[in-house]
Tab-separated table of C-alpha atoms in Angstrom:
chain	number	residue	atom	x	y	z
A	1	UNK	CA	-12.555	-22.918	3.395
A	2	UNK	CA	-13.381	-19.405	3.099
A	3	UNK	CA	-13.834	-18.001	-0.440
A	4	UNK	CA	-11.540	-20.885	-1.602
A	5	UNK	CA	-9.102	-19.597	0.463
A	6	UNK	CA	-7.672	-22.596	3.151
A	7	UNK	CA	-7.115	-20.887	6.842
A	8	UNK	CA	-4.787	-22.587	9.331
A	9	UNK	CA	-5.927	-21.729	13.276
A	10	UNK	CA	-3.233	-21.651	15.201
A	11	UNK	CA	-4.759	-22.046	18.659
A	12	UNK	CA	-2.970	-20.681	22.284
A	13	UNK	CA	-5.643	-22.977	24.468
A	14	UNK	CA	-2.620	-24.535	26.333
A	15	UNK	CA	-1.987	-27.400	24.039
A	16	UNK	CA	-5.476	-28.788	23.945
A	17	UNK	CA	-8.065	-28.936	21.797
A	18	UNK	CA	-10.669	-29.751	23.871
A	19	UNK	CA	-10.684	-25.906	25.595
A	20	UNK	CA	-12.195	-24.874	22.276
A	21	UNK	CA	-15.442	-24.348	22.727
A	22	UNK	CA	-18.323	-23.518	19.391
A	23	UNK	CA	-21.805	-23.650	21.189
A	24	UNK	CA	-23.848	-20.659	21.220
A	25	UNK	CA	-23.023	-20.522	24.867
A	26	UNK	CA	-19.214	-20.889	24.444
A	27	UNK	CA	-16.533	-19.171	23.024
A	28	UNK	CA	-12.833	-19.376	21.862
A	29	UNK	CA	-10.421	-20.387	25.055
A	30	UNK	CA	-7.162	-18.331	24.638
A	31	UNK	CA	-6.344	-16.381	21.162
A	32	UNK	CA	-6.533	-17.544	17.922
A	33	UNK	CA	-4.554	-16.498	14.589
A	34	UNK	CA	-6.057	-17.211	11.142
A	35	UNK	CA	-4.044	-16.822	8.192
A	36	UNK	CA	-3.490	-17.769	4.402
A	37	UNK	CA	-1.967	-21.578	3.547
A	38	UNK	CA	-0.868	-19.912	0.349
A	39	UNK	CA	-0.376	-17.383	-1.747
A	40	UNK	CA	-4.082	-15.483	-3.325
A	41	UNK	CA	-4.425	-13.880	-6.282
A	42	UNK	CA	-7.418	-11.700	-6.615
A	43	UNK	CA	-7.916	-10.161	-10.284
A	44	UNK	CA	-9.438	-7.024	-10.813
A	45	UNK	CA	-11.095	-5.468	-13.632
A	46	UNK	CA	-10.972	-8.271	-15.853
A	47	UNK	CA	-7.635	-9.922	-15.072
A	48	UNK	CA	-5.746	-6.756	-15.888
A	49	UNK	CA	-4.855	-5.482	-12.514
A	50	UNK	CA	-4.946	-7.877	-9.722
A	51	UNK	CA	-3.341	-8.022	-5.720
A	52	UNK	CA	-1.801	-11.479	-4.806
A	53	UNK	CA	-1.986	-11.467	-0.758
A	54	UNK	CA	0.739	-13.501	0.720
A	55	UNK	CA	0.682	-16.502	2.704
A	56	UNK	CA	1.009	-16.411	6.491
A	57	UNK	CA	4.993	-17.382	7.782
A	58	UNK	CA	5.447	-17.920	11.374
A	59	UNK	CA	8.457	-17.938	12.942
A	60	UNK	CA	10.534	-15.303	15.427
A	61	UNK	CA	8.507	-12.462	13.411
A	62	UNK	CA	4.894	-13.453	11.775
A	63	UNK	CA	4.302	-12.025	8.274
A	64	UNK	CA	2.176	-12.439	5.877
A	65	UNK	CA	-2.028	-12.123	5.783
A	66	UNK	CA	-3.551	-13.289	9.186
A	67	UNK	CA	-6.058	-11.907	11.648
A	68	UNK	CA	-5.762	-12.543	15.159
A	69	UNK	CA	-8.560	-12.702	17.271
A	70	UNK	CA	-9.645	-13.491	21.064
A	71	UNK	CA	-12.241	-14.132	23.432
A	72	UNK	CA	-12.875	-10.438	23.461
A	73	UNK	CA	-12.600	-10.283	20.102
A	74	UNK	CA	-10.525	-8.157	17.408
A	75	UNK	CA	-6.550	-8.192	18.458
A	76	UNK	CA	-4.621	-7.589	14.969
A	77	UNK	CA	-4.998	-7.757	11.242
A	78	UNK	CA	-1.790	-8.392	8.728
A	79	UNK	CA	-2.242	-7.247	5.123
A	80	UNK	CA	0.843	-8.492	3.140
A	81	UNK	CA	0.079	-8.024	-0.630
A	82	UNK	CA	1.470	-7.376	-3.854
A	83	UNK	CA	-0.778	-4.419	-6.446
A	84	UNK	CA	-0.245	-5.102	-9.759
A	85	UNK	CA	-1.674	-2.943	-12.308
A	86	UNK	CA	-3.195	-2.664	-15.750
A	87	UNK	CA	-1.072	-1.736	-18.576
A	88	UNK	CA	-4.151	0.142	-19.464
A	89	UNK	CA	-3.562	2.218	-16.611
A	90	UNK	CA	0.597	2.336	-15.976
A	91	UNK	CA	3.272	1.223	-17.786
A	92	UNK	CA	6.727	-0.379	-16.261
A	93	UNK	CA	9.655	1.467	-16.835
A	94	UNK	CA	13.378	0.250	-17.457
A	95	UNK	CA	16.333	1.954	-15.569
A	96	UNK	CA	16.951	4.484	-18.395
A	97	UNK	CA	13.255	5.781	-17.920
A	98	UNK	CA	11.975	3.787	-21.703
A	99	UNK	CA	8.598	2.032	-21.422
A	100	UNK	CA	8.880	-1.892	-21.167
A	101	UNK	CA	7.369	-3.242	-24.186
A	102	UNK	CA	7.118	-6.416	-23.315
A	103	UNK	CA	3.032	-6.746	-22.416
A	104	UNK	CA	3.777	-9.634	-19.626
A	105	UNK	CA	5.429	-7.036	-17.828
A	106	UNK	CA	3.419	-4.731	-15.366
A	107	UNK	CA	3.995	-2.069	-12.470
A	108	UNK	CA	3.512	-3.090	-9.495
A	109	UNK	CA	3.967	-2.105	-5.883
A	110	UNK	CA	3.436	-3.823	-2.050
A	111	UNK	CA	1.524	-3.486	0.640
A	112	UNK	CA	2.140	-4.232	4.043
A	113	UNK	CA	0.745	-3.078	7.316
A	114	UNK	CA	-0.294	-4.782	10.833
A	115	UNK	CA	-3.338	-2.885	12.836
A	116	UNK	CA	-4.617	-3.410	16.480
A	117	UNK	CA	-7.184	-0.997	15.682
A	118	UNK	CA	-9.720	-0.583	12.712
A	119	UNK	CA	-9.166	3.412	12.902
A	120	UNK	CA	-5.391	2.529	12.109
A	121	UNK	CA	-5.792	0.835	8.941
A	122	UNK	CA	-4.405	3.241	6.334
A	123	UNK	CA	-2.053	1.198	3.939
A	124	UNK	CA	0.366	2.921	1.879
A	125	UNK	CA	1.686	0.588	-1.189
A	126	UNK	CA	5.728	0.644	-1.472
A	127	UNK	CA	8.535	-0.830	-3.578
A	128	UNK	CA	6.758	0.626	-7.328
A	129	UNK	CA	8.503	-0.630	-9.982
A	130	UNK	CA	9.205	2.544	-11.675
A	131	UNK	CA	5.981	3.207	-13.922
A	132	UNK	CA	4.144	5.918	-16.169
A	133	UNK	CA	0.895	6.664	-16.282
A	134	UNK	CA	-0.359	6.243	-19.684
A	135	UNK	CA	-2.756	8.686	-21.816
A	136	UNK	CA	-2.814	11.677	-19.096
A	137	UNK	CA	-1.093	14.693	-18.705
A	138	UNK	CA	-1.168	14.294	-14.822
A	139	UNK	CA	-0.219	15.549	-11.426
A	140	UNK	CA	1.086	14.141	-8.883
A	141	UNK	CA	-1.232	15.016	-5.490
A	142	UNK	CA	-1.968	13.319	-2.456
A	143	UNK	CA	-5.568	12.894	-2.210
A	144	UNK	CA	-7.862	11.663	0.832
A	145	UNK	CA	-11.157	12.782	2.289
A	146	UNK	CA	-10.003	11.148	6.054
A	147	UNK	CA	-6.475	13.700	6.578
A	148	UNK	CA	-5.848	17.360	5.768
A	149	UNK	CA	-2.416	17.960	3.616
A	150	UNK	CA	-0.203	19.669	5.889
A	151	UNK	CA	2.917	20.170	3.329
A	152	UNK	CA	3.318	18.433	-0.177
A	153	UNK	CA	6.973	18.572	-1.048
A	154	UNK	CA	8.724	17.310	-3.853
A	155	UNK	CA	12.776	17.282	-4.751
A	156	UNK	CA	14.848	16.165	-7.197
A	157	UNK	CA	17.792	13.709	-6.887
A	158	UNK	CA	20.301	15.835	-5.790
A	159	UNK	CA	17.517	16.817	-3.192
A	160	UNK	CA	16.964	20.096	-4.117
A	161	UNK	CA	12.701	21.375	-3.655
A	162	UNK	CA	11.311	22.224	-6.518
A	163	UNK	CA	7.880	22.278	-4.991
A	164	UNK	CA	5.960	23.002	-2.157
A	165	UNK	CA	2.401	23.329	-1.073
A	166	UNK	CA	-0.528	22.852	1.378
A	167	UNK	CA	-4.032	21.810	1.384
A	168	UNK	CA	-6.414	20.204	-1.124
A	169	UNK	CA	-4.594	22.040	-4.001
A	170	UNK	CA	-1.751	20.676	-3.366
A	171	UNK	CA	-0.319	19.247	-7.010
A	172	UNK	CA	2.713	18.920	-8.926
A	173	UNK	CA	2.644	19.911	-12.584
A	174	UNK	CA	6.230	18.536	-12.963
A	175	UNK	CA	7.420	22.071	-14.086
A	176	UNK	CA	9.960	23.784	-11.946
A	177	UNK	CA	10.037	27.519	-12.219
A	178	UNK	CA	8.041	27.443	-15.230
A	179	UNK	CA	9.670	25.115	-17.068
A	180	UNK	CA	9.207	21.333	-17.654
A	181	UNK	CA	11.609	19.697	-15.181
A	182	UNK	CA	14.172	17.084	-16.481
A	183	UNK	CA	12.994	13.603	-16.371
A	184	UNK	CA	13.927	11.362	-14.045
A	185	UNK	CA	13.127	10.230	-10.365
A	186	UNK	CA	11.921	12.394	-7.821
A	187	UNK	CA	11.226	11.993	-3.761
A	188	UNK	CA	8.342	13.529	-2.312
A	189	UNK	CA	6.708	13.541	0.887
A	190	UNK	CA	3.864	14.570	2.516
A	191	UNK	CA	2.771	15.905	5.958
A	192	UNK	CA	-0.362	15.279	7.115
A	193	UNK	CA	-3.129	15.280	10.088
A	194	UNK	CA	-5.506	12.589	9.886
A	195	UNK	CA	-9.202	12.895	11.163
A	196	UNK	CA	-9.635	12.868	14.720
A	197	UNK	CA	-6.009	12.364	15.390
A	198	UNK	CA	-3.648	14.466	17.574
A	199	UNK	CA	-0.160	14.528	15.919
A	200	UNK	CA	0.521	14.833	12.459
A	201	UNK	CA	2.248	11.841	9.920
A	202	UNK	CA	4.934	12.197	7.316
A	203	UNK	CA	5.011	9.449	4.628
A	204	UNK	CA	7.587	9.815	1.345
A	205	UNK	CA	8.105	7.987	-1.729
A	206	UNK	CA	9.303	8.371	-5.485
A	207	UNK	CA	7.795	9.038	-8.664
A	208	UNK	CA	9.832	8.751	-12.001
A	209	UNK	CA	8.846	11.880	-14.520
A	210	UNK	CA	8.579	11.052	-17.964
A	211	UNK	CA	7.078	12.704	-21.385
């Protein structure tokens, strides 16, 4: 039982239980997978926003939250999780861009990412239910302190650019040539070098514009 959360071990010790070994002297025979009997929801700032990680599934392909570990130590960590935020902070759209009034309804987005190496573990959240941020006039930006923005792009649905840039100024204003641009959904994606690595990423997504 680890913060109320059950674990199931799933041993490889060649079928028996008694090559697991817990003295000080000892050590785990083989590798060893902990993950999640169920379904977790964690809230966050007072049960407005919360991220429910999902349960561990075996079977040809393992998903789910688990950690695998062996004898010399670390081997791989699954995050699986739903985000689901405030109401405070974004609120769910329909498909004709109009705010969901219905306050049981939130945005929300998922996580999912499997890491051999704690350097690796950058997690981008995908699927958003289309959202809009409420009480800002905002711009979208990517923002980290660990990469450098290589190119910020952003086009429209016909996939036309209506923006381009580089660096940490890199923002859209959702204008395009000076002028608001029509609301709807837009693709962007983003080029970038992370610290201390070699060869640049690309990631992309969508953001729906609204006013």
């Amino acid at each position: 039982m680890v913060n109320g959360c059950l674990l199931s071990c799933l041993w490889a010790c060649g079928g028996s239980s008694d090559n697991i070994k817990f003295t000080k002297k000892g050590g785990i025979v083989g590798d060893a997978r902990l993950g999640l009997m169920s379904d977790v929801y964690i809230p966050i700032s007072q049960q407005k926003s919360g991220i429910v990680l999902r349960k561990m599934i075996t079977g040809d392909t393992e998903s789910g939250c688990y950690v695998s570990i062996s004898c010399d130590g670390f081997e791989e960590l699954s995050i699986d999780a739903t985000v689901i935020f405030s109401r405070d902070w974004l609120l769910p759209l329909d498909g004709n861009g109009e705010v969901i009034n219905d306050a049981n309804i939130r945005a929300s987005g998922d996580i999912r990412t499997v890491v051999s190496d704690w350097e690796e573990l950058v997690v981008q959240i995908d699927d958003f239910t289309p959202f809009a941020v409420k009480g800002l006039e905002d711009v979208l930006k990517p923002v980290s302190s660990l990469a450098e923005v290589l190119r910020f792009t952003v086009y429209n649905r016909w996939g036309q650019k209506i923006y381009e840039a580089s660096g940490s100024s890199a923002a859209w204003d959702g204008t395009f040539k000076g002028q608001d641009a029509p609301i709807g959904s837009y693709v962007w994606t983003v080029e970038y070098l992370p610290k201390d690595a070699k060869a640049p990423r690309l990631e992309q997504g969508f953001v729906v514009l609204v006013r």
